[in-house]
PDB file of C-alpha atoms in Angstrom:
ATOM      1  CA  MET A   1     238.725  15.907 138.670  1.00 94.00           C
ATOM      2  CA  LYS A   2     238.489  18.534 135.916  1.00 96.00           C
ATOM      3  CA  VAL A   3     236.821  17.703 132.606  1.00 98.00           C
ATOM      4  CA  LEU A   4     236.832  19.478 129.237  1.00 98.00           C
ATOM      5  CA  ILE A   5     234.001  18.588 126.851  1.00 98.00           C
ATOM      6  CA  SER A   6     234.511  19.431 123.173  1.00 98.00           C
ATOM      7  CA  ALA A   7     231.123  19.401 121.408  1.00 98.00           C
ATOM      8  CA  ASP A   8     230.704  19.126 117.646  1.00 98.00           C
ATOM      9  CA  ILE A   9     227.458  18.651 115.698  1.00 98.00           C
ATOM     10  CA  GLU A  10     227.985  16.173 112.826  1.00 98.00           C
ATOM     11  CA  GLY A  11     228.098  13.143 115.139  1.00 98.00           C
ATOM     12  CA  VAL A  12     224.951  14.085 117.062  1.00 98.00           C
ATOM     13  CA  ALA A  13     222.000  11.680 116.890  1.00 98.00           C
ATOM     14  CA  GLY A  14     219.538  12.742 114.195  1.00 98.00           C
ATOM     15  CA  VAL A  15     222.011  14.873 112.216  1.00 98.00           C
ATOM     16  CA  PHE A  16     222.623  13.675 108.640  1.00 98.00           C
ATOM     17  CA  HIS A  17     222.407  16.587 106.192  1.00 98.00           C
ATOM     18  CA  PRO A  18     224.710  19.617 105.740  1.00 97.00           C
ATOM     19  CA  GLU A  19     221.675  21.905 106.106  1.00 98.00           C
ATOM     20  CA  GLN A  20     221.415  20.788 109.734  1.00 98.00           C
ATOM     21  CA  THR A  21     224.921  22.079 110.440  1.00 98.00           C
ATOM     22  CA  ARG A  22     224.538  25.566 108.890  1.00 97.00           C
ATOM     23  CA  ALA A  23     222.951  28.507 110.651  1.00 96.00           C
ATOM     24  CA  GLY A  24     219.963  30.289 109.206  1.00 95.00           C
ATOM     25  CA  ASN A  25     217.291  27.608 108.886  1.00 96.00           C
ATOM     26  CA  GLY A  26     214.881  25.616 111.031  1.00 96.00           C
ATOM     27  CA  GLU A  27     216.693  22.307 110.633  1.00 97.00           C
ATOM     28  CA  TYR A  28     219.845  23.861 112.094  1.00 98.00           C
ATOM     29  CA  GLU A  29     217.909  25.251 115.041  1.00 98.00           C
ATOM     30  CA  ALA A  30     216.668  21.755 115.877  1.00 98.00           C
ATOM     31  CA  ALA A  31     220.130  20.230 115.410  1.00 98.00           C
ATOM     32  CA  ARG A  32     221.888  22.805 117.609  1.00 98.00           C
ATOM     33  CA  ARG A  33     219.374  22.008 120.355  1.00 98.00           C
ATOM     34  CA  TRP A  34     220.166  18.280 120.052  1.00 98.00           C
ATOM     35  CA  MET A  35     223.870  19.178 120.118  1.00 98.00           C
ATOM     36  CA  THR A  36     223.383  21.258 123.250  1.00 98.00           C
ATOM     37  CA  LEU A  37     221.432  18.520 125.012  1.00 98.00           C
ATOM     38  CA  GLU A  38     224.036  15.844 124.150  1.00 98.00           C
ATOM     39  CA  ALA A  39     226.724  18.128 125.571  1.00 98.00           C
ATOM     40  CA  ASN A  40     224.572  18.641 128.641  1.00 98.00           C
ATOM     41  CA  ALA A  41     224.197  14.885 129.087  1.00 98.00           C
ATOM     42  CA  ALA A  42     228.001  14.613 129.175  1.00 98.00           C
ATOM     43  CA  ILE A  43     228.180  17.525 131.632  1.00 98.00           C
ATOM     44  CA  GLU A  44     225.608  16.018 133.981  1.00 98.00           C
ATOM     45  CA  GLY A  45     227.255  12.602 133.793  1.00 98.00           C
ATOM     46  CA  ALA A  46     230.670  14.088 134.558  1.00 98.00           C
ATOM     47  CA  PHE A  47     229.384  15.908 137.640  1.00 98.00           C
ATOM     48  CA  SER A  48     227.459  12.830 138.791  1.00 98.00           C
ATOM     49  CA  GLY A  49     230.659  10.809 138.492  1.00 98.00           C
ATOM     50  CA  GLY A  50     232.577  13.202 140.738  1.00 97.00           C
ATOM     51  CA  ALA A  51     233.968  15.930 138.481  1.00 97.00           C
ATOM     52  CA  THR A  52     234.781  19.137 140.336  1.00 97.00           C
ATOM     53  CA  HIS A  53     235.049  21.449 137.315  1.00 97.00           C
ATOM     54  CA  VAL A  54     233.623  21.049 133.809  1.00 98.00           C
ATOM     55  CA  TRP A  55     234.135  23.240 130.750  1.00 98.00           C
ATOM     56  CA  VAL A  56     232.236  22.724 127.502  1.00 98.00           C
ATOM     57  CA  ASN A  57     233.851  23.963 124.307  1.00 98.00           C
ATOM     58  CA  ASP A  58     231.576  24.781 121.367  1.00 98.00           C
ATOM     59  CA  SER A  59     233.615  23.141 118.593  1.00 98.00           C
ATOM     60  CA  HIS A  60     231.480  23.486 115.472  1.00 98.00           C
ATOM     61  CA  GLY A  61     231.794  26.061 112.689  1.00 95.00           C
ATOM     62  CA  GLY A  62     231.879  29.555 114.157  1.00 95.00           C
ATOM     63  CA  PHE A  63     231.981  28.087 117.691  1.00 97.00           C
ATOM     64  CA  ARG A  64     228.683  29.700 118.738  1.00 97.00           C
ATOM     65  CA  ASN A  65     226.080  26.965 118.346  1.00 98.00           C
ATOM     66  CA  LEU A  66     225.427  25.810 121.916  1.00 98.00           C
ATOM     67  CA  LEU A  67     222.405  27.235 123.707  1.00 98.00           C
ATOM     68  CA  PRO A  68     223.759  28.295 127.110  1.00 98.00           C
ATOM     69  CA  ASP A  69     220.360  28.467 128.808  1.00 97.00           C
ATOM     70  CA  LEU A  70     219.902  24.718 128.274  1.00 98.00           C
ATOM     71  CA  LEU A  71     223.190  23.778 129.952  1.00 98.00           C
ATOM     72  CA  ASP A  72     223.839  22.743 133.536  1.00 98.00           C
ATOM     73  CA  PRO A  73     224.466  25.961 135.515  1.00 98.00           C
ATOM     74  CA  ARG A  74     227.631  24.497 137.042  1.00 98.00           C
ATOM     75  CA  VAL A  75     229.454  24.388 133.688  1.00 98.00           C
ATOM     76  CA  GLN A  76     231.705  27.041 132.132  1.00 98.00           C
ATOM     77  CA  ILE A  77     231.150  27.564 128.382  1.00 98.00           C
ATOM     78  CA  VAL A  78     233.896  28.289 125.823  1.00 98.00           C
ATOM     79  CA  LEU A  79     232.413  30.159 122.845  1.00 97.00           C
ATOM     80  CA  GLY A  80     233.564  32.117 119.806  1.00 96.00           C
ATOM     81  CA  LYS A  81     236.690  32.421 117.671  1.00 94.00           C
ATOM     82  CA  PRO A  82     239.528  32.926 116.973  1.00 95.00           C
ATOM     83  CA  ARG A  83     241.075  30.962 119.791  1.00 95.00           C
ATOM     84  CA  THR A  84     244.566  29.513 120.064  1.00 95.00           C
ATOM     85  CA  LEU A  85     243.602  25.922 120.900  1.00 97.00           C
ATOM     86  CA  GLY A  86     240.563  25.696 118.626  1.00 97.00           C
ATOM     87  CA  MET A  87     238.408  22.696 119.495  1.00 98.00           C
ATOM     88  CA  MET A  88     240.506  22.111 122.626  1.00 98.00           C
ATOM     89  CA  ALA A  89     240.266  25.607 124.097  1.00 97.00           C
ATOM     90  CA  GLY A  90     239.889  25.076 127.826  1.00 96.00           C
ATOM     91  CA  LEU A  91     242.873  22.758 128.176  1.00 95.00           C
ATOM     92  CA  GLU A  92     244.790  25.703 129.589  1.00 93.00           C
ATOM     93  CA  TYR A  93     242.605  25.526 132.721  1.00 93.00           C
ATOM     94  CA  GLY A  94     244.059  22.176 133.730  1.00 93.00           C
ATOM     95  CA  ALA A  95     241.546  19.572 132.555  1.00 95.00           C
ATOM     96  CA  ALA A  96     242.475  15.994 133.399  1.00 95.00           C
ATOM     97  CA  LEU A  97     239.961  14.352 131.078  1.00 97.00           C
ATOM     98  CA  VAL A  98     238.675  15.264 127.627  1.00 98.00           C
ATOM     99  CA  PHE A  99     235.305  14.194 126.207  1.00 98.00           C
ATOM    100  CA  MET A 100     234.663  14.528 122.451  1.00 98.00           C
ATOM    101  CA  ILE A 101     230.893  14.629 121.918  1.00 98.00           C
ATOM    102  CA  GLY A 102     229.180  14.679 118.513  1.00 98.00           C
ATOM    103  CA  TYR A 103     232.406  14.064 116.573  1.00 98.00           C
ATOM    104  CA  HIS A 104     232.701  12.635 113.043  1.00 98.00           C
ATOM    105  CA  SER A 105     235.102  10.625 110.911  1.00 98.00           C
ATOM    106  CA  MET A 106     237.932  12.080 108.840  1.00 98.00           C
ATOM    107  CA  ALA A 107     237.746  13.459 105.315  1.00 97.00           C
ATOM    108  CA  GLN A 108     237.072  11.051 102.432  1.00 95.00           C
ATOM    109  CA  THR A 109     235.721   8.273 104.633  1.00 96.00           C
ATOM    110  CA  ARG A 110     232.187   6.897 104.451  1.00 95.00           C
ATOM    111  CA  GLY A 111     231.036   8.397 107.758  1.00 98.00           C
ATOM    112  CA  VAL A 112     228.135  10.799 108.143  1.00 98.00           C
ATOM    113  CA  LEU A 113     229.218  14.323 107.089  1.00 98.00           C
ATOM    114  CA  ALA A 114     232.861  13.211 107.189  1.00 98.00           C
ATOM    115  CA  HIS A 115     235.513  15.922 106.874  1.00 98.00           C
ATOM    116  CA  THR A 116     238.670  17.200 108.557  1.00 98.00           C
ATOM    117  CA  ILE A 117     238.511  20.780 109.878  1.00 97.00           C
ATOM    118  CA  ASN A 118     237.367  22.371 106.611  1.00 97.00           C
ATOM    119  CA  SER A 119     235.590  20.325 103.940  1.00 95.00           C
ATOM    120  CA  PHE A 120     236.074  23.057 101.316  1.00 97.00           C
ATOM    121  CA  ALA A 121     239.852  23.160 101.782  1.00 98.00           C
ATOM    122  CA  PHE A 122     241.301  19.956 103.244  1.00 98.00           C
ATOM    123  CA  ALA A 123     241.186  16.452 101.757  1.00 98.00           C
ATOM    124  CA  ARG A 124     243.748  14.790 104.035  1.00 98.00           C
ATOM    125  CA  VAL A 125     245.846  15.734 107.081  1.00 98.00           C
ATOM    126  CA  SER A 126     248.731  13.611 108.350  1.00 98.00           C
ATOM    127  CA  LEU A 127     250.976  14.029 111.378  1.00 98.00           C
ATOM    128  CA  ASN A 128     254.312  12.233 111.239  1.00 97.00           C
ATOM    129  CA  GLY A 129     253.007  10.053 108.414  1.00 97.00           C
ATOM    130  CA  VAL A 130     249.737   9.043 110.115  1.00 97.00           C
ATOM    131  CA  GLU A 131     246.455  10.363 108.698  1.00 97.00           C
ATOM    132  CA  VAL A 132     244.331  12.036 111.343  1.00 98.00           C
ATOM    133  CA  GLY A 133     240.858  13.441 111.630  1.00 98.00           C
ATOM    134  CA  GLU A 134     239.781  16.067 114.103  1.00 98.00           C
ATOM    135  CA  ALA A 135     239.716  13.571 116.987  1.00 98.00           C
ATOM    136  CA  GLY A 136     243.244  12.336 116.285  1.00 98.00           C
ATOM    137  CA  LEU A 137     244.602  15.844 115.807  1.00 98.00           C
ATOM    138  CA  TYR A 138     242.967  17.421 118.840  1.00 98.00           C
ATOM    139  CA  GLY A 139     243.474  14.303 120.942  1.00 98.00           C
ATOM    140  CA  ALA A 140     247.208  14.652 120.356  1.00 97.00           C
ATOM    141  CA  LEU A 141     246.929  18.286 121.418  1.00 97.00           C
ATOM    142  CA  ALA A 142     245.133  17.246 124.611  1.00 97.00           C
ATOM    143  CA  GLU A 143     247.936  14.814 125.377  1.00 95.00           C
ATOM    144  CA  GLU A 144     250.498  17.612 125.002  1.00 95.00           C
ATOM    145  CA  TYR A 145     248.663  19.289 127.877  1.00 95.00           C
ATOM    146  CA  GLY A 146     248.713  16.138 130.010  1.00 93.00           C
ATOM    147  CA  ALA A 147     245.024  15.336 129.535  1.00 96.00           C
ATOM    148  CA  ARG A 148     243.491  11.984 128.610  1.00 96.00           C
ATOM    149  CA  VAL A 149     240.835  11.500 125.936  1.00 98.00           C
ATOM    150  CA  ALA A 150     238.372   9.407 127.910  1.00 98.00           C
ATOM    151  CA  LEU A 151     234.991   9.529 126.134  1.00 98.00           C
ATOM    152  CA  LEU A 152     233.939   9.991 122.517  1.00 98.00           C
ATOM    153  CA  SER A 153     230.587   9.899 120.725  1.00 98.00           C
ATOM    154  CA  GLY A 154     229.590   9.845 117.076  1.00 98.00           C
ATOM    155  CA  ASP A 155     228.703   7.400 114.327  1.00 98.00           C
ATOM    156  CA  ASP A 156     229.993   3.860 113.877  1.00 98.00           C
ATOM    157  CA  VAL A 157     232.571   4.821 111.238  1.00 98.00           C
ATOM    158  CA  PHE A 158     234.025   7.437 113.573  1.00 98.00           C
ATOM    159  CA  ALA A 159     234.211   4.917 116.427  1.00 98.00           C
ATOM    160  CA  GLU A 160     235.882   2.241 114.275  1.00 98.00           C
ATOM    161  CA  GLU A 161     238.379   4.745 112.877  1.00 97.00           C
ATOM    162  CA  THR A 162     239.256   6.357 116.213  1.00 98.00           C
ATOM    163  CA  ALA A 163     239.246   3.432 118.672  1.00 97.00           C
ATOM    164  CA  PRO A 164     242.795   2.274 117.816  1.00 97.00           C
ATOM    165  CA  ARG A 165     244.104   5.767 118.578  1.00 97.00           C
ATOM    166  CA  PHE A 166     242.462   5.864 122.026  1.00 97.00           C
ATOM    167  CA  PRO A 167     242.260   2.211 123.132  1.00 96.00           C
ATOM    168  CA  ASP A 168     241.424   3.042 126.752  1.00 95.00           C
ATOM    169  CA  ALA A 169     238.607   5.469 125.904  1.00 98.00           C
ATOM    170  CA  ARG A 170     234.871   4.800 126.026  1.00 98.00           C
ATOM    171  CA  PHE A 171     232.809   5.211 122.854  1.00 98.00           C
ATOM    172  CA  VAL A 172     229.100   5.914 122.492  1.00 98.00           C
ATOM    173  CA  VAL A 173     227.778   5.169 118.997  1.00 98.00           C
ATOM    174  CA  THR A 174     224.836   7.480 118.322  1.00 98.00           C
ATOM    175  CA  LYS A 175     224.100   6.332 114.753  1.00 98.00           C
ATOM    176  CA  SER A 176     225.237   4.027 111.950  1.00 98.00           C
ATOM    177  CA  ALA A 177     226.308   5.461 108.609  1.00 98.00           C
ATOM    178  CA  SER A 178     225.115   4.079 105.301  1.00 97.00           C
ATOM    179  CA  GLY A 179     226.472   7.048 103.353  1.00 95.00           C
ATOM    180  CA  HIS A 180     227.655  10.621 103.650  1.00 96.00           C
ATOM    181  CA  SER A 181     224.155  11.899 104.417  1.00 97.00           C
ATOM    182  CA  SER A 182     222.228   8.767 105.385  1.00 98.00           C
ATOM    183  CA  GLY A 183     222.043   6.090 108.039  1.00 98.00           C
ATOM    184  CA  VAL A 184     220.192   4.812 111.081  1.00 98.00           C
ATOM    185  CA  THR A 185     220.124   6.857 114.285  1.00 98.00           C
ATOM    186  CA  GLN A 186     219.200   6.512 117.913  1.00 98.00           C
ATOM    187  CA  THR A 187     216.607   8.984 119.100  1.00 98.00           C
ATOM    188  CA  PRO A 188     218.103  12.098 120.691  1.00 98.00           C
ATOM    189  CA  ALA A 189     216.764  11.028 124.098  1.00 98.00           C
ATOM    190  CA  SER A 190     218.308   7.560 123.826  1.00 98.00           C
ATOM    191  CA  ALA A 191     221.670   8.985 122.750  1.00 98.00           C
ATOM    192  CA  ARG A 192     221.636  11.427 125.663  1.00 98.00           C
ATOM    193  CA  ASP A 193     220.931   8.644 128.149  1.00 98.00           C
ATOM    194  CA  ALA A 194     223.864   6.609 126.803  1.00 98.00           C
ATOM    195  CA  ILE A 195     226.217   9.594 126.899  1.00 98.00           C
ATOM    196  CA  GLU A 196     225.256  10.562 130.433  1.00 98.00           C
ATOM    197  CA  HIS A 197     225.700   6.990 131.670  1.00 98.00           C
ATOM    198  CA  ALA A 198     229.099   6.629 129.979  1.00 98.00           C
ATOM    199  CA  ALA A 199     230.335   9.998 131.246  1.00 98.00           C
ATOM    200  CA  ARG A 200     229.403   9.153 134.811  1.00 98.00           C
ATOM    201  CA  GLU A 201     231.146   5.769 134.673  1.00 98.00           C
ATOM    202  CA  VAL A 202     234.273   7.173 133.008  1.00 98.00           C
ATOM    203  CA  VAL A 203     234.784   9.837 135.669  1.00 98.00           C
ATOM    204  CA  GLN A 204     234.042   7.393 138.478  1.00 98.00           C
ATOM    205  CA  HIS A 205     236.559   4.916 137.076  1.00 97.00           C
ATOM    206  CA  CYS A 206     239.281   7.540 136.634  1.00 96.00           C
ATOM    207  CA  ILE A 207     238.823   8.793 140.195  1.00 95.00           C
ATOM    208  CA  ALA A 208     238.854   5.254 141.585  1.00 95.00           C
ATOM    209  CA  SER A 209     242.017   4.396 139.636  1.00 93.00           C
ATOM    210  CA  GLY A 210     243.801   7.513 140.888  1.00 89.00           C
ATOM    211  CA  PHE A 211     244.338   9.066 137.474  1.00 84.00           C
ATOM    212  CA  ALA A 212     245.667  12.615 137.570  1.00 74.00           C
ATOM    213  CA  PRO A 213     246.987  14.862 134.781  1.00 69.00           C
ATOM    214  CA  GLN A 214     250.483  16.238 134.526  1.00 59.00           C
ATOM    215  CA  ALA A 215     250.854  19.214 136.884  1.00 54.00           C
ATOM    216  CA  THR A 216     251.578  21.621 134.029  1.00 61.00           C
ATOM    217  CA  ARG A 217     252.209  21.438 130.308  1.00 68.00           C
ATOM    218  CA  ALA A 218     255.910  21.857 131.110  1.00 66.00           C
ATOM    219  CA  ASP A 219     255.869  18.333 132.591  1.00 71.00           C
ATOM    220  CA  VAL A 220     254.917  16.792 129.228  1.00 78.00           C
ATOM    221  CA  GLU A 221     257.594  16.078 126.639  1.00 81.00           C
ATOM    222  CA  VAL A 222     256.615  18.105 123.563  1.00 89.00           C
ATOM    223  CA  LYS A 223     258.160  16.965 120.291  1.00 92.00           C
ATOM    224  CA  PRO A 224     258.265  18.557 116.831  1.00 96.00           C
ATOM    225  CA  VAL A 225     255.877  17.154 114.231  1.00 98.00           C
ATOM    226  CA  ASP A 226     255.819  16.984 110.449  1.00 98.00           C
ATOM    227  CA  CYS A 227     252.475  17.711 108.827  1.00 98.00           C
ATOM    228  CA  GLU A 228     251.423  16.749 105.309  1.00 98.00           C
ATOM    229  CA  LEU A 229     248.306  18.415 103.963  1.00 98.00           C
ATOM    230  CA  ARG A 230     246.416  17.444 100.833  1.00 98.00           C
ATOM    231  CA  VAL A 231     244.076  20.203  99.700  1.00 98.00           C
ATOM    232  CA  GLN A 232     241.014  20.082  97.480  1.00 98.00           C
ATOM    233  CA  THR A 233     242.291  22.220  94.561  1.00 98.00           C
ATOM    234  CA  THR A 234     245.510  23.547  93.094  1.00 98.00           C
ATOM    235  CA  ALA A 235     244.200  27.065  93.699  1.00 98.00           C
ATOM    236  CA  LEU A 236     244.175  26.371  97.432  1.00 98.00           C
ATOM    237  CA  ALA A 237     247.730  25.062  97.222  1.00 98.00           C
ATOM    238  CA  ASP A 238     248.755  28.240  95.411  1.00 98.00           C
ATOM    239  CA  LEU A 239     247.193  30.312  98.176  1.00 98.00           C
ATOM    240  CA  PHE A 240     248.562  28.338 101.126  1.00 98.00           C
ATOM    241  CA  CYS A 241     252.099  28.326  99.737  1.00 97.00           C
ATOM    242  CA  GLN A 242     252.224  32.069 100.261  1.00 96.00           C
ATOM    243  CA  TRP A 243     253.330  30.975 103.725  1.00 95.00           C
ATOM    244  CA  PRO A 244     257.133  30.724 103.315  1.00 95.00           C
ATOM    245  CA  THR A 245     257.366  27.779 105.734  1.00 95.00           C
ATOM    246  CA  LEU A 246     255.218  25.506 103.542  1.00 97.00           C
ATOM    247  CA  THR A 247     256.785  23.228 100.942  1.00 97.00           C
ATOM    248  CA  ARG A 248     254.798  22.113  97.907  1.00 97.00           C
ATOM    249  CA  VAL A 249     255.125  18.400  97.133  1.00 97.00           C
ATOM    250  CA  ASP A 250     252.808  18.284  94.120  1.00 97.00           C
ATOM    251  CA  GLY A 251     249.790  20.121  92.754  1.00 97.00           C
ATOM    252  CA  VAL A 252     247.657  19.590  95.861  1.00 98.00           C
ATOM    253  CA  THR A 253     250.046  18.306  98.547  1.00 98.00           C
ATOM    254  CA  LEU A 254     251.927  20.529 100.998  1.00 98.00           C
ATOM    255  CA  ARG A 255     254.247  19.912 103.930  1.00 98.00           C
ATOM    256  CA  PHE A 256     255.391  21.885 106.925  1.00 98.00           C
ATOM    257  CA  SER A 257     257.167  21.226 110.207  1.00 98.00           C
ATOM    258  CA  ALA A 258     255.940  22.503 113.561  1.00 98.00           C
ATOM    259  CA  ALA A 259     257.487  22.726 117.001  1.00 97.00           C
ATOM    260  CA  SER A 260     254.524  20.892 118.540  1.00 97.00           C
ATOM    261  CA  VAL A 261     251.057  19.560 117.805  1.00 97.00           C
ATOM    262  CA  GLU A 262     249.720  22.865 119.134  1.00 97.00           C
ATOM    263  CA  HIS A 263     251.706  24.784 116.542  1.00 98.00           C
ATOM    264  CA  ALA A 264     250.502  22.413 113.801  1.00 98.00           C
ATOM    265  CA  VAL A 265     246.886  22.958 114.890  1.00 98.00           C
ATOM    266  CA  ARG A 266     247.369  26.711 114.851  1.00 98.00           C
ATOM    267  CA  MET A 267     248.848  26.592 111.351  1.00 98.00           C
ATOM    268  CA  LEU A 268     246.025  24.405 110.024  1.00 98.00           C
ATOM    269  CA  ASN A 269     243.427  26.726 111.486  1.00 97.00           C
ATOM    270  CA  CYS A 270     245.141  29.735 109.912  1.00 97.00           C
ATOM    271  CA  LEU A 271     245.146  27.989 106.527  1.00 98.00           C
ATOM    272  CA  SER A 272     241.488  27.111 106.990  1.00 98.00           C
ATOM    273  CA  ALA A 273     240.707  30.777 107.593  1.00 97.00           C
ATOM    274  CA  MET A 274     242.736  31.778 104.521  1.00 97.00           C
ATOM    275  CA  SER A 275     240.705  29.433 102.339  1.00 98.00           C
ATOM    276  CA  PHE A 276     237.657  31.704 102.646  1.00 96.00           C
ATOM    277  CA  MET A 277     239.409  34.026 100.163  1.00 96.00           C
ATOM    278  CA  LEU A 278     238.611  31.472  97.436  1.00 96.00           C
ATOM    279  CA  ARG A 279     234.999  30.649  98.303  1.00 91.00           C
TER     280      ARG A 279
END
């Protein structure tokens, strides 16, 4: 059983303020350590449950937050950008299960540090008429590769929002949100224990039930998708519509079609990178 762990930081126990997510200060250094140890709890649980291969994908910001020397030596670590599959880089190695650790709710919800991909640029992302956050978007990408989203962790708003999309997945709630930058959290140690326990049970259950991924991505039916993107300012819409394949709906709403979820993800990540021109 092969497992891909995608690790973000905003949903990690103890993380509430933007300062904790930005490099260059002591609060970030503490938060990245908590992030690393939550990822490691998922890694250790996966191996204890019977996983044969585990990759962990650093999925926050510049994708170089995890501290490799604190991770289980059996894991392979996906670091740095750009990368074609973004927060799901590693799927190409044939993962059967995907864990999303330290994730957060979508933009303009009441979850802790809620956003979708890029808080400066994106206010709303929809695929085929359904609004998605990062979990919904990248979960759909995982499914295009024949993998199952089996375990997710983050705050209570994230769990409530995401559970209908992945009804068979296990959720670990690490904290409860009372606002964008406030709430009640488990201790890092308690959150790690819960994540490790859940990861072990999820892998054990999947092995016992005989779950296996599609042999290759070619075995999965890949369908075109329509993406609607609401951006934060008209200036961003002006910039993004330099792409000839984007259609402007109104001052801040754009649409484009993509051959697959993967292609939609790649387009969104390119637009996110473009937005730095206006910072």
